[in-house]
CSV table of C-alpha atoms in Angstrom, one decimal:
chain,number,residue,atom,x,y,z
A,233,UNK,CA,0.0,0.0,0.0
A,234,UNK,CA,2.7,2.7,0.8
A,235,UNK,CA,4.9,1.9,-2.3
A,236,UNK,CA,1.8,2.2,-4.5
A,237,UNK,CA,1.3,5.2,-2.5
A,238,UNK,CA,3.9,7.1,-2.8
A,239,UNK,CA,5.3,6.1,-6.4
A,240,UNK,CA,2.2,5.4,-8.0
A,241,UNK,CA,-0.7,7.7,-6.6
A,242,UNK,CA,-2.6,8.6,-9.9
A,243,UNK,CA,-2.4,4.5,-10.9
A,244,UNK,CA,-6.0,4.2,-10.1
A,245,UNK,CA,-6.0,0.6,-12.0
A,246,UNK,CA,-3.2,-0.7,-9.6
A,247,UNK,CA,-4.8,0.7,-6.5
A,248,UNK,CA,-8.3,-1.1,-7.1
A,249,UNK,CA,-6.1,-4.5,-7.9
A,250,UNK,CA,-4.4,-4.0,-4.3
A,251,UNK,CA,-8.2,-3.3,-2.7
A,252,UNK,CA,-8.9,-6.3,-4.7
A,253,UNK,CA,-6.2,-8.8,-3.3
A,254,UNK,CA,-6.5,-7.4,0.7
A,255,UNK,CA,-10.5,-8.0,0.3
A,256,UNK,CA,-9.6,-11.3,-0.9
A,257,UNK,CA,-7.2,-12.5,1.4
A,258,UNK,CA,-9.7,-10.9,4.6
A,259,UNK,CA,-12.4,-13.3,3.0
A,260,UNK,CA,-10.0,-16.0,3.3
A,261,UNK,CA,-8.4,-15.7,6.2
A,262,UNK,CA,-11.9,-15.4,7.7
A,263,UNK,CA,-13.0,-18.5,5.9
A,264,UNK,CA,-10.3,-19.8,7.5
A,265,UNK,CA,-11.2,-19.1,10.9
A,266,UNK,CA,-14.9,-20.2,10.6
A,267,UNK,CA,-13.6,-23.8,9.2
A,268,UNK,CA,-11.1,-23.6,12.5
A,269,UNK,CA,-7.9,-23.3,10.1
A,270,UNK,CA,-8.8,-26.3,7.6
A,271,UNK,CA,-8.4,-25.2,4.0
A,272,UNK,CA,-11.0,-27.4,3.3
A,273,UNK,CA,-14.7,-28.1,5.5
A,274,UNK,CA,-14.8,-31.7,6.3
A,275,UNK,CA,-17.1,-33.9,4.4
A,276,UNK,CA,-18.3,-36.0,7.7
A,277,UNK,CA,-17.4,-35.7,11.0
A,278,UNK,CA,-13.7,-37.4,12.1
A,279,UNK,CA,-16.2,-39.3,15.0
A,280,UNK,CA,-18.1,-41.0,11.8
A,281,UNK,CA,-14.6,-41.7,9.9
A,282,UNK,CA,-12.8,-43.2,12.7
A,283,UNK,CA,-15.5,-45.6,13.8
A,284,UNK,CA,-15.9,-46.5,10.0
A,285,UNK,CA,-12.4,-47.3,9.6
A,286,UNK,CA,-12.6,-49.1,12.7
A,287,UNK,CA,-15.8,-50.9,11.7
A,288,UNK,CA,-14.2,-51.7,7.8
A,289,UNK,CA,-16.7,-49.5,6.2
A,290,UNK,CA,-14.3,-46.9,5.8
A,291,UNK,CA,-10.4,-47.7,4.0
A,292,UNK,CA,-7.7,-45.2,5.2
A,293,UNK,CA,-5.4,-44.4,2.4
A,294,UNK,CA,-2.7,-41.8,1.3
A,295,UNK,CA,-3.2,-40.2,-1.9
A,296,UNK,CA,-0.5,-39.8,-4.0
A,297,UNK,CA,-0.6,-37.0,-7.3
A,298,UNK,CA,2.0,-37.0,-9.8
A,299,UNK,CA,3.4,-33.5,-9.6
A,300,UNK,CA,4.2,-33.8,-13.7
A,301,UNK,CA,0.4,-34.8,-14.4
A,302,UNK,CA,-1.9,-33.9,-11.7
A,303,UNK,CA,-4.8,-34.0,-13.7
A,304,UNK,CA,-4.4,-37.1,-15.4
A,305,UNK,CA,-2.5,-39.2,-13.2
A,306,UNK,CA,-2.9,-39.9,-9.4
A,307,UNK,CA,-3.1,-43.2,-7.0
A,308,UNK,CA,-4.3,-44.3,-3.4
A,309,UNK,CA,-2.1,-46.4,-1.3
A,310,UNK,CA,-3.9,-47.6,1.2
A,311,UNK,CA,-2.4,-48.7,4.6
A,312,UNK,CA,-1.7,-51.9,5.1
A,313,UNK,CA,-1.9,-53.4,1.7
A,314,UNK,CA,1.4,-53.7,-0.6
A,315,UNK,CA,-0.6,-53.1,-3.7
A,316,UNK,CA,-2.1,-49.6,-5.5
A,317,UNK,CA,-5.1,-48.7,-6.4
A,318,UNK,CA,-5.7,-46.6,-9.1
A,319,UNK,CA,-8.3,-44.3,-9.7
């Protein structure tokens, strides 16, 4: 804000772009704080996953994305077993 400011003062464009960003990272930081720091909101409760991993309803896995083609390639390793399964 104070470089833009001071160098650029009659840069109306870049001044609504920094308003922009700031509005955008407040909505996000507060997004934040209602979902108690998760990026993402759970889709059921950790009580209902545990007791379905427990129960075998439920398989607990690690999902691994290939960083070269994350949108076409990406597998599950699930604990326990030796073999993948691909999705």
């Amino acid at each position: 804000q104070n470089y833009l400011d001071n160098f650029w003062p009659d840069l109306k464009a870049a001044h609504e772009l920094f308003d922009s960003i700031v509005q955008a990272r407040r909505e996000r930081e507060s997004e934040s704080q209602e979902n108690h720091g998760k990026e993402y909101p759970e889709h059921l409760p950790v009580e209902i996953l545990e007791a379905g991993i427990k129960s075998g309803r439920y398989l607990q896995g690690a999902l691994n994305v290939n960083k070269h083609r994350a949108q076409l390639e990406a597998f599950v390793r699930l604990q326990g077993f030796g073999s993948k399964d691909t999705g």
